[in-house]
XYZ file of C-alpha atoms in Angstrom:
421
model
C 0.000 0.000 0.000
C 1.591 3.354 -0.884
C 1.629 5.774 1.370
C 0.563 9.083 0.693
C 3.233 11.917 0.285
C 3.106 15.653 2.165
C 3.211 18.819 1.090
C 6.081 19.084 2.855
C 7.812 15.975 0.948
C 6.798 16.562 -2.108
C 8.395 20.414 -2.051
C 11.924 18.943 -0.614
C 11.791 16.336 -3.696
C 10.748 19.169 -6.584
C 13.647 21.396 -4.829
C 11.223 23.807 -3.566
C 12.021 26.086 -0.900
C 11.785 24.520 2.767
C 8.997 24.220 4.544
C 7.765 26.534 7.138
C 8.031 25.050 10.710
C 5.533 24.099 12.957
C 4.521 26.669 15.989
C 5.605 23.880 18.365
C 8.731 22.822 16.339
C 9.509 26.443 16.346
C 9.657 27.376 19.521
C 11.365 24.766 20.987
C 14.246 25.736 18.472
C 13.925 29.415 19.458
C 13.477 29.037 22.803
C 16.977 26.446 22.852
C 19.183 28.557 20.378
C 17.855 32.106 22.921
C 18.675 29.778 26.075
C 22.079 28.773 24.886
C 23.278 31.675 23.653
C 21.994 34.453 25.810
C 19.800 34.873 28.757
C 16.290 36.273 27.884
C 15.415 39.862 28.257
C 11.913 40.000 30.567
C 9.205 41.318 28.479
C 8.368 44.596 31.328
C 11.998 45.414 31.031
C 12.308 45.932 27.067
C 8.774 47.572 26.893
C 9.934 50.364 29.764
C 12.952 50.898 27.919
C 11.127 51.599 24.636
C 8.569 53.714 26.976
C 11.434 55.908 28.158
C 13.041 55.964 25.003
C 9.207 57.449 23.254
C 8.907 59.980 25.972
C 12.827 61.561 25.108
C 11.707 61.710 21.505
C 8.583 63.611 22.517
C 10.399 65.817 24.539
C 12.680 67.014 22.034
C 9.782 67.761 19.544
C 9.585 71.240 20.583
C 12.005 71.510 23.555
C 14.077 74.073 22.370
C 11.338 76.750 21.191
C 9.269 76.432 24.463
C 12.781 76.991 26.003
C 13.158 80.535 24.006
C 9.629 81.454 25.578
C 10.736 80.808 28.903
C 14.543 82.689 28.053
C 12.574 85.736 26.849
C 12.461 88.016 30.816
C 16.210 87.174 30.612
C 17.396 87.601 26.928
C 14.900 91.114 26.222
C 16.835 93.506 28.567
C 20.244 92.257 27.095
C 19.362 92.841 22.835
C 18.567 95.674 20.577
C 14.836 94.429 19.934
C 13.980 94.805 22.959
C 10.508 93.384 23.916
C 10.016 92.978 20.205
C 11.527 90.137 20.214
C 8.663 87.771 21.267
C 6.884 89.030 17.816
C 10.171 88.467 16.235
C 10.460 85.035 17.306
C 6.546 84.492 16.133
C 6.845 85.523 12.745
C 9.667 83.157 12.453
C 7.826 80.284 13.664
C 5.375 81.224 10.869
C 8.093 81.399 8.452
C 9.607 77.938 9.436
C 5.868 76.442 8.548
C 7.538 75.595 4.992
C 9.496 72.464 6.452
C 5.708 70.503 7.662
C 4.394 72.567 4.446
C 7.260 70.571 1.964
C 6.779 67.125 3.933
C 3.341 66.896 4.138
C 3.351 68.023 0.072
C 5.890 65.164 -0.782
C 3.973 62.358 1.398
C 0.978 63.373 -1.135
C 2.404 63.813 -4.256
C 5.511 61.522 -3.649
C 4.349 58.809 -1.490
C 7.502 56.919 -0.111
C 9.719 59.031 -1.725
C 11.315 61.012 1.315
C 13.227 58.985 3.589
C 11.464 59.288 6.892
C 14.651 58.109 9.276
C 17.183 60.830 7.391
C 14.809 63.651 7.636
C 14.336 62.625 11.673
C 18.228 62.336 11.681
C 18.380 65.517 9.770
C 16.206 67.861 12.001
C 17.074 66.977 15.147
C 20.938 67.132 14.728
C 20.015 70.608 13.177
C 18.323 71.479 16.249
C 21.246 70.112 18.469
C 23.898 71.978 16.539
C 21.597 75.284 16.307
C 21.166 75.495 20.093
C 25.014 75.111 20.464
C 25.852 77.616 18.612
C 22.844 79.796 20.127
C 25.292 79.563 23.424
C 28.327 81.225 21.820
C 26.736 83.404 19.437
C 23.213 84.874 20.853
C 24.596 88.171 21.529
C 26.313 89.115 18.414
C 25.080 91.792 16.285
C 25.170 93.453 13.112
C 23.397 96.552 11.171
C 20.725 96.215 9.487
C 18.378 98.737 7.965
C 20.910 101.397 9.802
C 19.237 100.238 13.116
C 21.702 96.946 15.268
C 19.883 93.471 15.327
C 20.697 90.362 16.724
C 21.209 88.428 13.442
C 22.185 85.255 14.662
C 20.043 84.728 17.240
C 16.915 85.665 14.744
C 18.827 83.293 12.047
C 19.226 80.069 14.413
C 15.745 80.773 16.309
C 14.333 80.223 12.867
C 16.503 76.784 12.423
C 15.320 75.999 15.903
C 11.897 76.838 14.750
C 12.272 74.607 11.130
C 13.182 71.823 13.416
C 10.185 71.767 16.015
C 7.406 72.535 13.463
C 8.711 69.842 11.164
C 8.778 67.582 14.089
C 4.743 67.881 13.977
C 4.486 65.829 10.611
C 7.618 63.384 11.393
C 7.674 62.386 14.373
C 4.039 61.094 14.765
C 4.380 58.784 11.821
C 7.340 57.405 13.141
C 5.711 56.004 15.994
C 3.450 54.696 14.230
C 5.737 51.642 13.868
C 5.234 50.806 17.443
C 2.945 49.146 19.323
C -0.360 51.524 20.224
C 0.384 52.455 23.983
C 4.145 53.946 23.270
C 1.937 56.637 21.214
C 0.258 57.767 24.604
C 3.863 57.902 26.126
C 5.272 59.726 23.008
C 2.344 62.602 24.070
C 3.218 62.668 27.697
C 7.029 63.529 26.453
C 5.851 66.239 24.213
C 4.034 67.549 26.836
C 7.413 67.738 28.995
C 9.097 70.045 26.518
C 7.191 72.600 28.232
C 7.386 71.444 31.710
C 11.139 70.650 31.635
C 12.525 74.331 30.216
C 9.927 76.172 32.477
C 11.274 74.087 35.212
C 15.077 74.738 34.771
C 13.877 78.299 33.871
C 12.660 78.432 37.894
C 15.829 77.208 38.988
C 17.463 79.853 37.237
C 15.823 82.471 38.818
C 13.952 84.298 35.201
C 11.490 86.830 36.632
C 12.455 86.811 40.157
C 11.686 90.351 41.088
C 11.892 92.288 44.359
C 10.358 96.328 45.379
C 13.118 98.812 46.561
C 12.490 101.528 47.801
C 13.172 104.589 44.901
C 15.357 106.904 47.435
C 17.570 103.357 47.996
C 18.028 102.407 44.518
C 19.165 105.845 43.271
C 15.593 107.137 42.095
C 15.980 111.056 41.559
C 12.314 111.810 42.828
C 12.947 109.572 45.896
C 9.954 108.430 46.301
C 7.567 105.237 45.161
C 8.954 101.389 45.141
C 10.862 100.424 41.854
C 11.043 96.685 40.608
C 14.368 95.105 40.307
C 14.970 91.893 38.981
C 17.217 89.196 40.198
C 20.219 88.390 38.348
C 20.210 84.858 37.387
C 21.252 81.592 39.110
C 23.359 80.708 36.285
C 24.008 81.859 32.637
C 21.973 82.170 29.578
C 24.668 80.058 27.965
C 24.422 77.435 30.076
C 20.412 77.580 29.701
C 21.542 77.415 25.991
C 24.107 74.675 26.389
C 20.832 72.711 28.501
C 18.647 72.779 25.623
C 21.357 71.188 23.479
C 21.833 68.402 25.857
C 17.603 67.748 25.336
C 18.191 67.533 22.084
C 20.921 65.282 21.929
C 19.219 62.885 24.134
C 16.466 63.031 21.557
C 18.660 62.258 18.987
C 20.129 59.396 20.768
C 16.610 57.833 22.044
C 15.537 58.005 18.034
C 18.680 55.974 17.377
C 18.204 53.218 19.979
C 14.546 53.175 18.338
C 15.871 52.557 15.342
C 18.418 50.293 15.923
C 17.956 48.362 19.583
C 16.743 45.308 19.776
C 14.458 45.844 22.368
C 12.641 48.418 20.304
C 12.661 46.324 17.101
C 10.848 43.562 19.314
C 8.115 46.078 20.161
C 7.527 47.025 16.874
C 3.662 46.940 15.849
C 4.603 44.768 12.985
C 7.162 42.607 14.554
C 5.005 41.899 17.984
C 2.204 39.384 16.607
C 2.821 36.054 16.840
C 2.919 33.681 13.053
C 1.240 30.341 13.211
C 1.561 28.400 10.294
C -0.334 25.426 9.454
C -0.501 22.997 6.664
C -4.120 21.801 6.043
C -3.931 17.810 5.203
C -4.421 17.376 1.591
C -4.219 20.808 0.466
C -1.310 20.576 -1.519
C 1.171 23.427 -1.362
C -1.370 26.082 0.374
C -0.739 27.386 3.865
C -3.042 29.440 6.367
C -0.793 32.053 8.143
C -2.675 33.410 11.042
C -1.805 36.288 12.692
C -2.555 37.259 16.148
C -1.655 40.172 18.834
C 0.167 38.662 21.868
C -1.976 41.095 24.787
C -1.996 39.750 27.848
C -5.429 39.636 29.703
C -4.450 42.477 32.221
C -3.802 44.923 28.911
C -6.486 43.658 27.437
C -8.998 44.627 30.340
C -6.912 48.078 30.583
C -7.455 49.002 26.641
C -11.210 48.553 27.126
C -11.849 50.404 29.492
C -9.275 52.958 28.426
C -9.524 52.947 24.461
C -13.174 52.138 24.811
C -14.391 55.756 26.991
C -11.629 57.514 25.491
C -12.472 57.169 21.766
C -16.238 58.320 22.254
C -16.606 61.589 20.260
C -18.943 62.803 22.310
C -16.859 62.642 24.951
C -14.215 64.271 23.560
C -15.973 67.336 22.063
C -17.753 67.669 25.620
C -13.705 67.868 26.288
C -12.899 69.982 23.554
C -15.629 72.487 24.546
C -14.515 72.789 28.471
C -11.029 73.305 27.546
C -11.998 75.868 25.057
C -14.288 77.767 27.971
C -10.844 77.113 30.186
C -9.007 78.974 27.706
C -11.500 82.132 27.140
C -11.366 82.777 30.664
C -7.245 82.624 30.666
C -7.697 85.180 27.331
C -10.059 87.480 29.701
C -7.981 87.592 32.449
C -4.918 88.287 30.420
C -7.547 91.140 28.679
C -8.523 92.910 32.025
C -4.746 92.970 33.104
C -3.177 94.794 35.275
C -6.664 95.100 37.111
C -8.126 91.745 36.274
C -11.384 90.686 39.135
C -9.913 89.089 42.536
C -6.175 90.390 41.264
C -4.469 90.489 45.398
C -6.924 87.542 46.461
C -5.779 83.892 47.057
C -9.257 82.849 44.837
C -8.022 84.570 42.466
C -4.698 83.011 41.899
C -5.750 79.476 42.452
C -8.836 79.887 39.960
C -6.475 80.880 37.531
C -4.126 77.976 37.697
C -6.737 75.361 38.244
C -7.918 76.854 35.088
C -4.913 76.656 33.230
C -4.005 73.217 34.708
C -7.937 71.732 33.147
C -7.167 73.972 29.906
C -3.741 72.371 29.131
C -5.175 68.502 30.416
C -8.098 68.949 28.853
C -7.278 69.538 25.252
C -3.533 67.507 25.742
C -6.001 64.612 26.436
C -8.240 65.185 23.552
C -5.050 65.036 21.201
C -3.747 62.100 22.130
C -6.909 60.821 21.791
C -7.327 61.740 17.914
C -3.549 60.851 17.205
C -4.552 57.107 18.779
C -7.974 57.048 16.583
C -5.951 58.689 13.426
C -2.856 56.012 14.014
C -5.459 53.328 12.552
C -5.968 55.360 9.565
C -2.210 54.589 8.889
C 0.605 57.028 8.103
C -1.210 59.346 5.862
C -3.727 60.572 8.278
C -1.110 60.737 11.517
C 1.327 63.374 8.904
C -2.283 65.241 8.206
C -2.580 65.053 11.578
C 0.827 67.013 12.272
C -0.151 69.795 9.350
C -3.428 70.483 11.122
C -1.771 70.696 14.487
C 0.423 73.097 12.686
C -2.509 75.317 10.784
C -3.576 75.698 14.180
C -0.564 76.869 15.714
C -0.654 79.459 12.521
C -3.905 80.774 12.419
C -3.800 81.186 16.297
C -0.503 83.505 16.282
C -1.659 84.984 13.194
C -4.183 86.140 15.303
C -2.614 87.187 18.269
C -0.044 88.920 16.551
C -1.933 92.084 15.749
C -3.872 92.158 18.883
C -0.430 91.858 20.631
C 1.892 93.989 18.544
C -0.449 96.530 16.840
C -3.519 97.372 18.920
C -1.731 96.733 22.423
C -4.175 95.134 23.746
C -2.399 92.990 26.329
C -0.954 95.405 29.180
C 1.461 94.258 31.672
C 1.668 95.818 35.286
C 3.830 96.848 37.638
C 4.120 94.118 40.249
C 5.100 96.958 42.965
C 3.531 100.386 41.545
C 0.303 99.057 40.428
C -2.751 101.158 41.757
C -6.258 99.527 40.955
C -9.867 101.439 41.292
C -11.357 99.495 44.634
C-alpha cells in the first residue's frame, strides 16, 4: 500500500524552498538557540525601555522653542529688539511652517519618496547643533536697515523653529511603527518640553523680582517702590548649552529606536505572533494566522481605556470645556493689570486650576485623535501634524496684531500698580 506523500515531501523532492516550521517545532528551536546563547530579556523590562526611550523623543519635539519662551524676561533687557523680540520670534515660527508645508506636500504627491529616518536624523541634529551655537553666538550683532539686530540669534531661532514645526508631521508617523500604547507615552514627552525648560527656567531664577524703595536704589524723585529683577542663578549660555543636551538625548533615544533590539521587538509589525499550518491534503497552500500577543491584564486596561476615550462625544464635551478654560485665561490676560480678585488667594488658584484643566483637557483630547488617526495609517497621523500646525498658525496669526499693533495685552507693575477698589 503506498503511502501518501506531504506537502512538505513533495516540495523537498521538486527542490522547492523549505517548509515553514511548525509553531511547536519552532519554539522549541527558538526558545533552545535564545537559552544557549543568551539569557532572555523580561518582556516589562524591554517595553519600559522603549517607553522611556518614546517619551525623550517627545520631549525634544519642541524643547528648544518652548525653552526661548521661557529665556525671553532674561534675553529682552540684554538685545537691541527689545521686547520685540517675542513678535520676532513668532513671525519666524510662521516662516519655518515651509518644512511641515514641503513634507506633508511630498507624502501626497511623492508617497515613499522622502526617507522618513534621514529627515528625523536631519532635524534633530540641526536642532542640536543650532542650540550650540545659540550659546556662543546669541549676543552678536550686526546693522541692518541702519538700526543693530541680533542676526544670529533671529537666524538660528528660525533653524530651531524649522526643526520643532517639522517635528509635527515626522515624528508622529514614526511612531506609528510601534505598538499603540508607546503613542500615549510619546504625548506625555511632548508635553514635557514645556514642563522641563519652564522648570530649569525656575531654577534659574527668570522673573524673580523684588520692590526697593526709589530713594535706595538711586531714584531722583525719591519716592515710590521700583522693581528690580534678580540676576540669574546661572548663565543664559548654560540655559543654551541645557537645551542642546535635550536635544541630543532626543537624537540618541531616536537611534536606539531605530536600531535596539528591544525596540525592534516592540515594533507593531514585529510583535504578533505567526502560526503556520498545513491543512492535510491541500497541496502546497498554507493558512498564516496572525494574532496580537496582549496579555489579559492589557487587554482589560485598553477597554476600558480605548473604549471611553475614543467616544466623540466625549471628547468634544472635552474639547468644549477646555476651550471655555481657555476664554477665561484670554479674559484675564484682557482685564490685566486690574483683572477681578487680582491680590486675592481665589483669584490666583482659579487661575491655575484653570490653566491646569485647559492644558489637560485639550492635551487629552489630542492624544486621543492621534490614537484614533494612528489606525488610519501614516497618511492621516502626517495630516494630523499639518493640522496641528494650521492651528498653531492661524492662532498667532491672530494674536499677533492684537499683541503687537492694537496693544491690547498690558502688563503691570508688580510693585507700583494702583487699581480702582
Amino acid at each position: 500500500m503506498l503511502r501518501r506523500q506531504s506537502s512538505q515531501e513533495r516540495l523537498r523532492q521538486q527542490g522547492g524552498a523549505p517548509s515553514l516550521p511548525l509553531p511547536a517545532q519552532s519554539s522549541q528551536r527558538a526558545g533552545g538557540q535564545a537559552s544557549s546563547a543568551r539569557p532572555s530579556v523580561p518582556a516589562e523590562a524591554m517595553a519600559l525601555v522603549v517607553h522611556i526611550l518614546a517619551c525623550l523623543l517627545g520631549t525634544g519635539s519642541w524643547v528648544a522653542i518652548n525653552g526661548m519662551w521661557v529665556e525671553l524676561p532674561l534675553l529682552v533687557p540684554q538685545v537691541p529688539e527689545g521686547w520685540y523680540l517675542p513678535s520676532y520670534l513668532t513671525v519666524l515660527i510662521q516662516f519655518a511652517n515651509v518644512g511641515p508645508l514641503f513634507v506633508t506636500l511630498m507624502h501626497h504627491l511623492q508617497p515613499g519618496q522622502l526617507s522618513e529616518a534621514g529627515i528625523l536624523y536631519t532635524i534633530i541634529s540641526l536642532g542640536a547643533l543650532a542650540c550650540v551655537l545659540l550659546a556662543f553666538f546669541w549676543q552678536e550683532t550686526s546693522v541692518v536697515g541702519g538700526a543693530a539686530h541680533s542676526t544670529a540669534l533671529l537666524i538660528l531661532l528660525f533653524f530651531l523653529s524649522l526643526v520643532d514645526c517639522t517635528s509635527s508631521v515626522t515624528f508622529l508617523p514614526f511612531m506609528l511603527r510601534f505598538r499603540a500604547r508607546y503613542l500615549t507615552t510619546y504625548f506625555v514627552g511632548e508635553g514635557l518640553s514645556g514642563l522641563v525648560p519652564g522648570l530649569v527656567a525656575l531654577a534659574q531664577g527668570v522673573g524673580v523680582a523684588r520692590c526697593v524703595n526709589g530713594s535706595l536704589a538711586g531714584n531722583a524723585s525719591g519716592t515710590g517702590l521700583r522693581t528690580e529683577y534678580q540676576p540669574a542663578r546661572f548663565s543664559i549660555r548654560f540655559f543654551f548649552l541645557f537645551l542642546g543636551g535635550m536635544m541630543g538625548l532626543c537624537l540618541a533615544a531616536f537611534v536606539l529606536l531605530n536600531h535596539l533590539p528591544a525596540a525592534r521587538q516592540e515594533r507593531a509589525k514585529e510583535r504578533f505572533r505567526a502560526q503556520a499550518r498545513v491543512e492535510a491534503g491541500s497541496g502546497l497552500q498554507a493558512v498564516v494566522e496572525e494574532q496580537p500577543t496582549v496579555s489579559p491584564s492589557e487587554s482589560c486596561w485598553l477597554n476600558s481605556y480605548f473604549g471611553t476615550g475614543r467616544c466623540l462625544l466625549t471628547l468634544g464635551l472635552l474639547s468644549a470645556a477646555g476651550s471655555g478654560f481657555g476664554c477665561y485665561l484670554m479674559a484675564m490676560a484682557v482685564l490685566s493689570p486690574c483683572p477681578p480678585l487680582l491680590h486675592s488667594h481665589a483669584g490666583v488658584v482659579l487661575v491655575v486650576l484653570c490653566w491646569v484643566l485647559f492644558v489637560g483637557s485639550l492635551s487629552y483630547v489630542k492624544l486621543m485623535i492621534g490614537v484614533i488617526l494612528r489606525d488610519e495609517g501614516h497618511s492621516a497621523l502626517v495630516w494630523c501634524g499639518a493640522v496641528v500646525q494650521l492651528g498653531s498658525m492661524l492662532g498667532a496669526l491672530t494674536m499677533f496684531p492684537l499683541v503687537s499693533v492694537y496693544s491690547l495685552f498690558h502688563s503691570g507693575d508688580p510693585c507700583n500698580t494702583r487699581c480702582p477698589s
